[in-house]
XYZ file of C-alpha atoms in Angstrom:
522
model
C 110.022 98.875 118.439
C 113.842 98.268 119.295
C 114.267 96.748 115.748
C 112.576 99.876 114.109
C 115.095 102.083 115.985
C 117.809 100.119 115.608
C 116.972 100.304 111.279
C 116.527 104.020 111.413
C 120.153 104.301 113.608
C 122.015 102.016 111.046
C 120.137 104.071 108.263
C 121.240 107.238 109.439
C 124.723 105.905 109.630
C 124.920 104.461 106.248
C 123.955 108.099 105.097
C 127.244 109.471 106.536
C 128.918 107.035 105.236
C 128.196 106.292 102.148
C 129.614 108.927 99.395
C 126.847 107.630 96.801
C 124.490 109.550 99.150
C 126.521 112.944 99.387
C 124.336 115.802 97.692
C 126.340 118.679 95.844
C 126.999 120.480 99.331
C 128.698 117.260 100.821
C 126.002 116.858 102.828
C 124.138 113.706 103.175
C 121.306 113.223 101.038
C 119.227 110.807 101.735
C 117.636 108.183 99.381
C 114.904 108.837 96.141
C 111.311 107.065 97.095
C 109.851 106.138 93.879
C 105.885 104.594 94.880
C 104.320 102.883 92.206
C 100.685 102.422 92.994
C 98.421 100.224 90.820
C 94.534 100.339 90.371
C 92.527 97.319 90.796
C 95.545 95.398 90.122
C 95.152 91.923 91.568
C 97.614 89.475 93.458
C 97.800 86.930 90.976
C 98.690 89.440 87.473
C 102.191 89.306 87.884
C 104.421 86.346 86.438
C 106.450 86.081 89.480
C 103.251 85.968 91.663
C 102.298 82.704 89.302
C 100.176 84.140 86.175
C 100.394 81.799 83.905
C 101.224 84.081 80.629
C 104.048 85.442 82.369
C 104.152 88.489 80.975
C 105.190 90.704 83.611
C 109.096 90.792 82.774
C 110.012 93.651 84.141
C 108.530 93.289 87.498
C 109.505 89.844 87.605
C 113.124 91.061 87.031
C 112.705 93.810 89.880
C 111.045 90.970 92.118
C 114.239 88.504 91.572
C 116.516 91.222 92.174
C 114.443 92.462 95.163
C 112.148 91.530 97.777
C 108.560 90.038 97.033
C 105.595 90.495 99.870
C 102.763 87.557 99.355
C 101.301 88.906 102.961
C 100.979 92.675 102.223
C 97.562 94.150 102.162
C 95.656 97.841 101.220
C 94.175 99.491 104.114
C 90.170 99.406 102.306
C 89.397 97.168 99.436
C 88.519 100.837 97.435
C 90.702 103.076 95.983
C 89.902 106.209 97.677
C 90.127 105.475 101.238
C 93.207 103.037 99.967
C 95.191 106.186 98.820
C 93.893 107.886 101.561
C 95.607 105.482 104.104
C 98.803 105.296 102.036
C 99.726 109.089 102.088
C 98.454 109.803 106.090
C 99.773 106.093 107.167
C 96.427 106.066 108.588
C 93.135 103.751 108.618
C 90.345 105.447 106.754
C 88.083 105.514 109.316
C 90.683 108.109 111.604
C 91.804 109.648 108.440
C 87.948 110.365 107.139
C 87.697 108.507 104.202
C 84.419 106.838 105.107
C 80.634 107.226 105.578
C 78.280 106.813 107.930
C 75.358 106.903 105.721
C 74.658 103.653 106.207
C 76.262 100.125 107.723
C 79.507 98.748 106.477
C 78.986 100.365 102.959
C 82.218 101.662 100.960
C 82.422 104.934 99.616
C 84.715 106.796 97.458
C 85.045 109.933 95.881
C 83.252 110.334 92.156
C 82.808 113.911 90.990
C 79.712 114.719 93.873
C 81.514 114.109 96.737
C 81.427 117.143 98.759
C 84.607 115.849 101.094
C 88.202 115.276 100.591
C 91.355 114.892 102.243
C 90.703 117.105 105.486
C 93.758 119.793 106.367
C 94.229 118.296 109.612
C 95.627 115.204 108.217
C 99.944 115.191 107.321
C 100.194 113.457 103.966
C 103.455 112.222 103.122
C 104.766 114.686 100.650
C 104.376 117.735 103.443
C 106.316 115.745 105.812
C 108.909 115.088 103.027
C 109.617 118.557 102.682
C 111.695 118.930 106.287
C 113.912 116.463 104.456
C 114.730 118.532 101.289
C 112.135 115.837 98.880
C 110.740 117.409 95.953
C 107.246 115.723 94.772
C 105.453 114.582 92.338
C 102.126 112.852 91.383
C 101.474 111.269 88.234
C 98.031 109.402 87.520
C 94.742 109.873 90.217
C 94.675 111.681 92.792
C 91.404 110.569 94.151
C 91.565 112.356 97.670
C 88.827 115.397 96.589
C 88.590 117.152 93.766
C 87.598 120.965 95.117
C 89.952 123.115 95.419
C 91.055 123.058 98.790
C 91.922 119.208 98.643
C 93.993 119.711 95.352
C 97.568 117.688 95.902
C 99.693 120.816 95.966
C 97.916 122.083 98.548
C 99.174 118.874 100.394
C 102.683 118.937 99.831
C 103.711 117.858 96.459
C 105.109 120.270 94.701
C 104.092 119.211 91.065
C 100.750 117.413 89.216
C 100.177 115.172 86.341
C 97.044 113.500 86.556
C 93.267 113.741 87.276
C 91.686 114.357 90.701
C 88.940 111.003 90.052
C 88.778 107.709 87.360
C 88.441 108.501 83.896
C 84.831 107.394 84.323
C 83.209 108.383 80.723
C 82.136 109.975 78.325
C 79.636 112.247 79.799
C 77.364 115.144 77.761
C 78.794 118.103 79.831
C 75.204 118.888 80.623
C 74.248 116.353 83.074
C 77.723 115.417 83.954
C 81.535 117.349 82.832
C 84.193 114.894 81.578
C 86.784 114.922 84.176
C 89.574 117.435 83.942
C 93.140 116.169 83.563
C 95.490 119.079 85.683
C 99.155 119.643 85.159
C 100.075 121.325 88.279
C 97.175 123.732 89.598
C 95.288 124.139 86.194
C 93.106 121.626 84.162
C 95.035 120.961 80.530
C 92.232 119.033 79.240
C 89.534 116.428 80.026
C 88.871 112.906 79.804
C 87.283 111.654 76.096
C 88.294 115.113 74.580
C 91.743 116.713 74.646
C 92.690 113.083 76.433
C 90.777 110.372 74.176
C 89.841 107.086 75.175
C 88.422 104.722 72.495
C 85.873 102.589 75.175
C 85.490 100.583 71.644
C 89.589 99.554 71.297
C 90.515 100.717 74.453
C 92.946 102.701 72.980
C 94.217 105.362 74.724
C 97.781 107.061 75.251
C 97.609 107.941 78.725
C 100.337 105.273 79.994
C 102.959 106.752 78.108
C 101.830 110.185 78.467
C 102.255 109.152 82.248
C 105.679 107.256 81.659
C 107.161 110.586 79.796
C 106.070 112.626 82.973
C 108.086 110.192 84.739
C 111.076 109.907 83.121
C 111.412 114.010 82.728
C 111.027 114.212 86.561
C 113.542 111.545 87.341
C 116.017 113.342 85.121
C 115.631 116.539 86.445
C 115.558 116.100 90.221
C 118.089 112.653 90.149
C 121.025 114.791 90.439
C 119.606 117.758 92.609
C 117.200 116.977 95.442
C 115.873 113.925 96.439
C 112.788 113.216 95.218
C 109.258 111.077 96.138
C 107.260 110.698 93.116
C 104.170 108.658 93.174
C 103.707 107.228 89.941
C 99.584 106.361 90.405
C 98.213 105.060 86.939
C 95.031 103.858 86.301
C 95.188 101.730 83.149
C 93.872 98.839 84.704
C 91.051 100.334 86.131
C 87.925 99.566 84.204
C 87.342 101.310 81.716
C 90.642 99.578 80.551
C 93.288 101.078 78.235
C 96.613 100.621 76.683
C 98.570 102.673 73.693
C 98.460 101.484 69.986
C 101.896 99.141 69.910
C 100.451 97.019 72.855
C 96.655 96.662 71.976
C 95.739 93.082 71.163
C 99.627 91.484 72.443
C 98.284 89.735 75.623
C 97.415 86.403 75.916
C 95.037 87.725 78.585
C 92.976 90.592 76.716
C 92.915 94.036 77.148
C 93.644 94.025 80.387
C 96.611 92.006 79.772
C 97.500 94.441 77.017
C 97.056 97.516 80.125
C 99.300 95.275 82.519
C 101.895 94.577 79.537
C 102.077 98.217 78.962
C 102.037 98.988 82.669
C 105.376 96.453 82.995
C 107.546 97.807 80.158
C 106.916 101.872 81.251
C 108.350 100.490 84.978
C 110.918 98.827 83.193
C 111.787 101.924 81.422
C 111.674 103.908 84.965
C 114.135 101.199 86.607
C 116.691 101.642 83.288
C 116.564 105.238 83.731
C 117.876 104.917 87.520
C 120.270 102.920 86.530
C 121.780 104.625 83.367
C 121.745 108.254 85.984
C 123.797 105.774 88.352
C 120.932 106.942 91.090
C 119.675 103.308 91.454
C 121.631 102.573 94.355
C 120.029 105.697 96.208
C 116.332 104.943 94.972
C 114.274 102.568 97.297
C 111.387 101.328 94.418
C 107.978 100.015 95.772
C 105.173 98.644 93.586
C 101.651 97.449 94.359
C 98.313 98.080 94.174
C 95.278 99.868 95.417
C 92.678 97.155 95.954
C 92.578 93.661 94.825
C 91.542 93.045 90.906
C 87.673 93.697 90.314
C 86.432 90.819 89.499
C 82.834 92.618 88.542
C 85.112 93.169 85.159
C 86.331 90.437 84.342
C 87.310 88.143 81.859
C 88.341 91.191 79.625
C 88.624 94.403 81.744
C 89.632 93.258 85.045
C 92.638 91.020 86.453
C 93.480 88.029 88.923
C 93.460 87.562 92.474
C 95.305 84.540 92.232
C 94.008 81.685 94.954
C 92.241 84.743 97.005
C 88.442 84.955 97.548
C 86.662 87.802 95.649
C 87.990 90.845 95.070
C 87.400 94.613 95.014
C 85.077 96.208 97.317
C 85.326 92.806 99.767
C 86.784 92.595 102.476
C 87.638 88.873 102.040
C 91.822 88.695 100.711
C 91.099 89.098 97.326
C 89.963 92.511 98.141
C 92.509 93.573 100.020
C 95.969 91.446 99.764
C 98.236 93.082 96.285
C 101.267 92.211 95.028
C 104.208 94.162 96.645
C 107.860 93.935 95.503
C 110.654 96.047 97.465
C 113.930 97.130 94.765
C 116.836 98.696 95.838
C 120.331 98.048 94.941
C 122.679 97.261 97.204
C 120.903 97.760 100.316
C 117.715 95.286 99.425
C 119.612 91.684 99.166
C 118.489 90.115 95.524
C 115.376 87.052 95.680
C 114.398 87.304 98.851
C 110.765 86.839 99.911
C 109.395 88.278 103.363
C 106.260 86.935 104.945
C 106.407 89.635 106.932
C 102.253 90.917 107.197
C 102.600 94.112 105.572
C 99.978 97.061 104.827
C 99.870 100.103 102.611
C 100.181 102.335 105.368
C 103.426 101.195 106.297
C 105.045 103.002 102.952
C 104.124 105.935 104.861
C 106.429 105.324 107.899
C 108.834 103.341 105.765
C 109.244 106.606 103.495
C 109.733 108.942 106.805
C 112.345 106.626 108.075
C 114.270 106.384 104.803
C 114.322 110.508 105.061
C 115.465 110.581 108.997
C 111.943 111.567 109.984
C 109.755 110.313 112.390
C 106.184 109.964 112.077
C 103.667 112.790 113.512
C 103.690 112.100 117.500
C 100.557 114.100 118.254
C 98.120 110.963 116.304
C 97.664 107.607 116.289
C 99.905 106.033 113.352
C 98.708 102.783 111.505
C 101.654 102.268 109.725
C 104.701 100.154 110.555
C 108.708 101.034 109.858
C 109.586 98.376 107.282
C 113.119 98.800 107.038
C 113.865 95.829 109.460
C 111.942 93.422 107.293
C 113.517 95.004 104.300
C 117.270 95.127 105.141
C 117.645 93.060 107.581
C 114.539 90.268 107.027
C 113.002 90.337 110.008
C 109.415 89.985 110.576
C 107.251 91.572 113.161
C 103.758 90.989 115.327
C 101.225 92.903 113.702
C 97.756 92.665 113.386
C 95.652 93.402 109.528
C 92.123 95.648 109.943
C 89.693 95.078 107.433
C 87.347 97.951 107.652
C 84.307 98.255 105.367
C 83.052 101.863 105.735
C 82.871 103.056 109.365
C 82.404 98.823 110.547
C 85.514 96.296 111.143
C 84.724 93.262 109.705
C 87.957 91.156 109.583
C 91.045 90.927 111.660
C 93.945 88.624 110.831
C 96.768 87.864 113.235
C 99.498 85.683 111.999
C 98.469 83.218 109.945
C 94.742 83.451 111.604
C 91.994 85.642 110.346
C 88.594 85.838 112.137
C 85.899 88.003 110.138
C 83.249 89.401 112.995
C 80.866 90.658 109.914
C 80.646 88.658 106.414
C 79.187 89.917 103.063
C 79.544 90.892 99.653
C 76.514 92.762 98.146
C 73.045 92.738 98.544
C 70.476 90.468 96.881
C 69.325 93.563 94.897
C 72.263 94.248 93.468
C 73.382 90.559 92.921
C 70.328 90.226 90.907
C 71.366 92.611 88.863
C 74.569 91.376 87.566
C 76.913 92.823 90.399
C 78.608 89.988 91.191
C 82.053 90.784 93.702
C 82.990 86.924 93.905
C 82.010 85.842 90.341
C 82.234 81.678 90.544
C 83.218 81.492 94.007
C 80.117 81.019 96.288
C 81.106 80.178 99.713
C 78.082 78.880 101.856
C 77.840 80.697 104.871
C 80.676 83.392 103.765
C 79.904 84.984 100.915
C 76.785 86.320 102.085
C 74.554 88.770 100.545
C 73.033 89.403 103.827
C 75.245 91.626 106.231
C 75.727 88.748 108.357
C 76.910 89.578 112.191
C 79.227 87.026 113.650
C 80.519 89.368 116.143
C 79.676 86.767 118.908
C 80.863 83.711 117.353
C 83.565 84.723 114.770
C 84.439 82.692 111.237
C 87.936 81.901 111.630
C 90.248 80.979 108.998
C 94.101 79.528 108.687
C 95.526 81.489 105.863
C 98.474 79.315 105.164
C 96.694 76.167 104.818
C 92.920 77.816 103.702
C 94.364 81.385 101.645
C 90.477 80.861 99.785
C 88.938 81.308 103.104
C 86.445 78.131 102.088
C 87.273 75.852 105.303
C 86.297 77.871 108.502
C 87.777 76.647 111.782
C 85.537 74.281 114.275
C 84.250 75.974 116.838
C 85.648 73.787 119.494
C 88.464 73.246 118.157
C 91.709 74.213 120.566
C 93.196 76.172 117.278
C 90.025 78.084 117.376
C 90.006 79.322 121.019
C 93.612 80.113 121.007
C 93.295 82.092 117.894
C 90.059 83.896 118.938
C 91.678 85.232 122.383
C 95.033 86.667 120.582
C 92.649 88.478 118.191
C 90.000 89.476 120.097
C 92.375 91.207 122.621
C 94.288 93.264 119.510
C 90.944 94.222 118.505
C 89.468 95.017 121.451
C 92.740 97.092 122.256
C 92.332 99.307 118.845
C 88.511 99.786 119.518
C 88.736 100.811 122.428
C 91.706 103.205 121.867
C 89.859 104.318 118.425
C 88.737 108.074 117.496
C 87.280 107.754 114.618
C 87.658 110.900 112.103
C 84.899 112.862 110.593
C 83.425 111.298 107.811
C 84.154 112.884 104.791
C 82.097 110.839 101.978
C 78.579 111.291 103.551
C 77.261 114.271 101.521
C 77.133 114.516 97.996
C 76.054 117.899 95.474
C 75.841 117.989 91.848
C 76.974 121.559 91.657
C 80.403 120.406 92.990
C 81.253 118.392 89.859
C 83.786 119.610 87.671
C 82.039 122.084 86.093
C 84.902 124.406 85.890
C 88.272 124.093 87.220
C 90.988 126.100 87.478
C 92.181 127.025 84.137
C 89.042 126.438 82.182
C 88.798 130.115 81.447
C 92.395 129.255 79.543
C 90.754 126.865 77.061
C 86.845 128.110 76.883
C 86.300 124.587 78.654
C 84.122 125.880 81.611
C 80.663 124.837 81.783
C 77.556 125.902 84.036
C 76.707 123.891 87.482
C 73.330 123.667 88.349
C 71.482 124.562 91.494
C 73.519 123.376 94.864
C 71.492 121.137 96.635
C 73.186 118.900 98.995
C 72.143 115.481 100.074
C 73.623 111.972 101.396
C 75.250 110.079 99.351
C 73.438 106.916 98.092
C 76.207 103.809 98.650
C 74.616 100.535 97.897
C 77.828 98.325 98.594
């Protein structure tokens, strides 16, 4: 905690001194927060983080003149209660973003969800404010789609982007096409005004993304300082990319997504620099969940030497790439093994403003700016929930999981397959396996595939499981859980007809409300 105070003093300091930070007043401003947030984007896509093709220049380039993370990790391996955690610096399960319906089952929220990002929570961009940020989204929103969870009802101040995944086409009888908003009205939807060729994967969305971007940057660069949240979705299945890089990857069309994905950062990062603002913009990249491996070869990416991916809670579902950029204050190639989480971009972000994080809840997140200026590394503990149950814990370089599975036996059958080629006796389980009383324990630096579990009577294992077992113990006990917002679902919430439909004759009837719990089968 000294360290974290001791970052935010020598921040604050800098800020007076430094005459790159003035704003027009004279006053100091303090620095741009550009978040760039990945979907299903796994560890092992980016050159730098050892893909083969290497065709990740750009973030390479910001990686050697930055910091890399190999230890940072989402808070859910989902992208709903991910984002969730990212803009409240909270776990899902105080934050909402999680059902009860049933045991250790994720949840997110498609078009029936009834819930959303509850008014009670303080989401980054609202807490930004006190500091003079203006905001922006661009991409998925993901945190409700109703009305009263809309993002500028949370504190950013403008919208580019859809409230779920461009899931489609649908008939607009059974199901709408999902709108895409600029600011508080719908422009469009999904497979219509915003095509998406599920045959070529062609689809313009990237750049239309990059362009909203690159206007923001310009306008706000020399006027307020500004967060913007740059949350695409290319590489989300169904996968996409524009025309010029269709068919250019070595890797596919998802490497054609990522390749597009890497020169529209590398476009952002140029910008900074030619508006000489680079050197008051702290850059963050990485991902949502780990890659989902349920789409691969050819619509989903790699979780380098990681066990399974999305929706596990093994570290392929949870541990991303994360590279730190910011010139002049962020020493060039360093790598941290500090364990980081997405959560911590939340108190990270604060800090960077002068702000301190809400006092009257419990905070998940950690103040990075010690590992990030100054390199040092900090005791923390890494929660894997899965739904409203715990089910990993790593400490250092130890991780114990207390429940292990991946799907059931009905849906493995089927072809849903979370750890395709990776079958781990006794781990990956398709039976909800308790090991509550006896937990698997794993060394992550010498076992990262989690294949090799620790003896039972070995002295490494008993001195691991008391350090964990007393952190966890410690956050269950202190724990009060939030109320589950992804337990009922209601066709007639859909988006039948958002605001602005009337605009562009694109509303469409909802049927009868009938509520019910949501059916989640993973």
């Amino acid at each position: 905690m000294a360290a974290v105070v001791a970052a935010t003093r020598w921040w604050r300091l800098l800020l007076v001194l430094s005459a790159a930070g003035m704003g027009a007043s004279g006053a100091p401003q303090p620095p741009n927060i550009l978040l760039l947030l990945m979907d299903d984007m796994g560890w092992g896509d980016l050159g730098v983080y050892g893909e083969p093709s290497r065709e990740t220049p750009n973030l390479d380039r910001m990686a050697a003149e930055g910091m890399l993370f190999p230890n940072f990790y989402s808070a859910n391996p989902l992208c709903s209660p991910s984002r969730a955690a990212l803009l409240t610096g909270r776990l899902p399960i105080r934050n909402g973003f999680y059902t009860t319906n049933a045991h250790a089952r994720n949840a997110y929220t498609p078009q029936e969800i009834v819930g959303g990002i509850p008014d009670s929570e303080q989401l980054l961009p609202e807490l930004l404010k006190k500091a003079g940020y203006v905001s922006k989204i661009v991409g998925k929103w993901h945190l409700g789609h109703r009305p009263q969870f809309h993002p500028l009802k949370h504190g950013f101040d403008e919208w580019f982007g859809s409230p779920n995944c461009h899931f489609g086409p649908y008939d607009n009888k059974a199901r709408p096409n999902i709108p895409v908003y600029r600011d508080w009205e719908m422009v469009g939807r999904y497979y219509e005004e915003f095509p998406i060729n599920l045959k070529t994967g062609e689809a313009n969305l990237t750049q239309i993304y990059l362009q909203e971007a690159l206007d923001f940057i310009k306008r706000q660069a020399r006027h307020h300082p500004f967060f913007l949240y740059w949350a695409v979705d290319a590489t989300h299945a169904p996968v996409y990319a524009s025309k010029p890089f269709l068919g250019t990857s070595q890797r596919g069309r998802y490497g054609d997504a990522v390749r597009e994905i890497d020169d529209s950062i590398g476009k952002m990062l140029e910008l900074l620099q030619d508006l000489h603002v680079a050197d008051n913009t702290f850059v963050f990249f990485t991902s949502d969940n780990g890659a989902a491996l349920i789409s691969t070869p050819e619509q989903g990416g790699s979780n380098g030497p990681f066990l399974c991916g999305k929706q596990t809670t093994f570290e392929g579902g949870m541990r991303e790439p994360a590279l730190a950029w910011w010139p002049g204050h962020i020493a060039a190639g360093q790598v941290n093994h500090q364990l980081g989480s997405t959560m911590d971009l939340f108190t990270t972000s604060l800090a960077l403003a002068g702000l301190t994080p809400p006092s009257d809840r419990a905070i998940d997140g950690l103040n990075l700016l010690p590992a990030l200026l100054q390199g040092q590394l900090m005791d923390r503990p890494i929660l894997y929930y899965r739904g409203d149950t715990l089910m990993a814990a790593t400490l250092g370089q130890h991780k114990a999981h207390f429940w292990t599975w991946t799907n059931s036996w009905e849906n493995f059958r089927q072809g849903i397959d979370f750890c395709p080629g990776q079958n781990v006796s006794g781990v990956t389980t398709h039976n909800l396996e308790d090991h509550t009383k006896l937990p698997l324990i794993f060394h992550l630096g010498r076992d990262p595939g989690e294949r090799f579990p620790l003896s039972f009577a070995s002295a490494e294992y008993q001195e691991a499981l008391s350090r964990i077992t007393s952190v966890v113990q410690q956050h269950q006990e202190a724990l009060d859980p939030g109320q589950p917002q992804l337990n009922v679902c209601n066709w007639a919430v859909m988006n039948w007809a958002p605001p602005g439909c009337e605009k562009l004759g694109k509303c469409l009837t909802p049927p009868e409300s009938i509520p019910k719990k949501c059916l989640w089968s993973h």
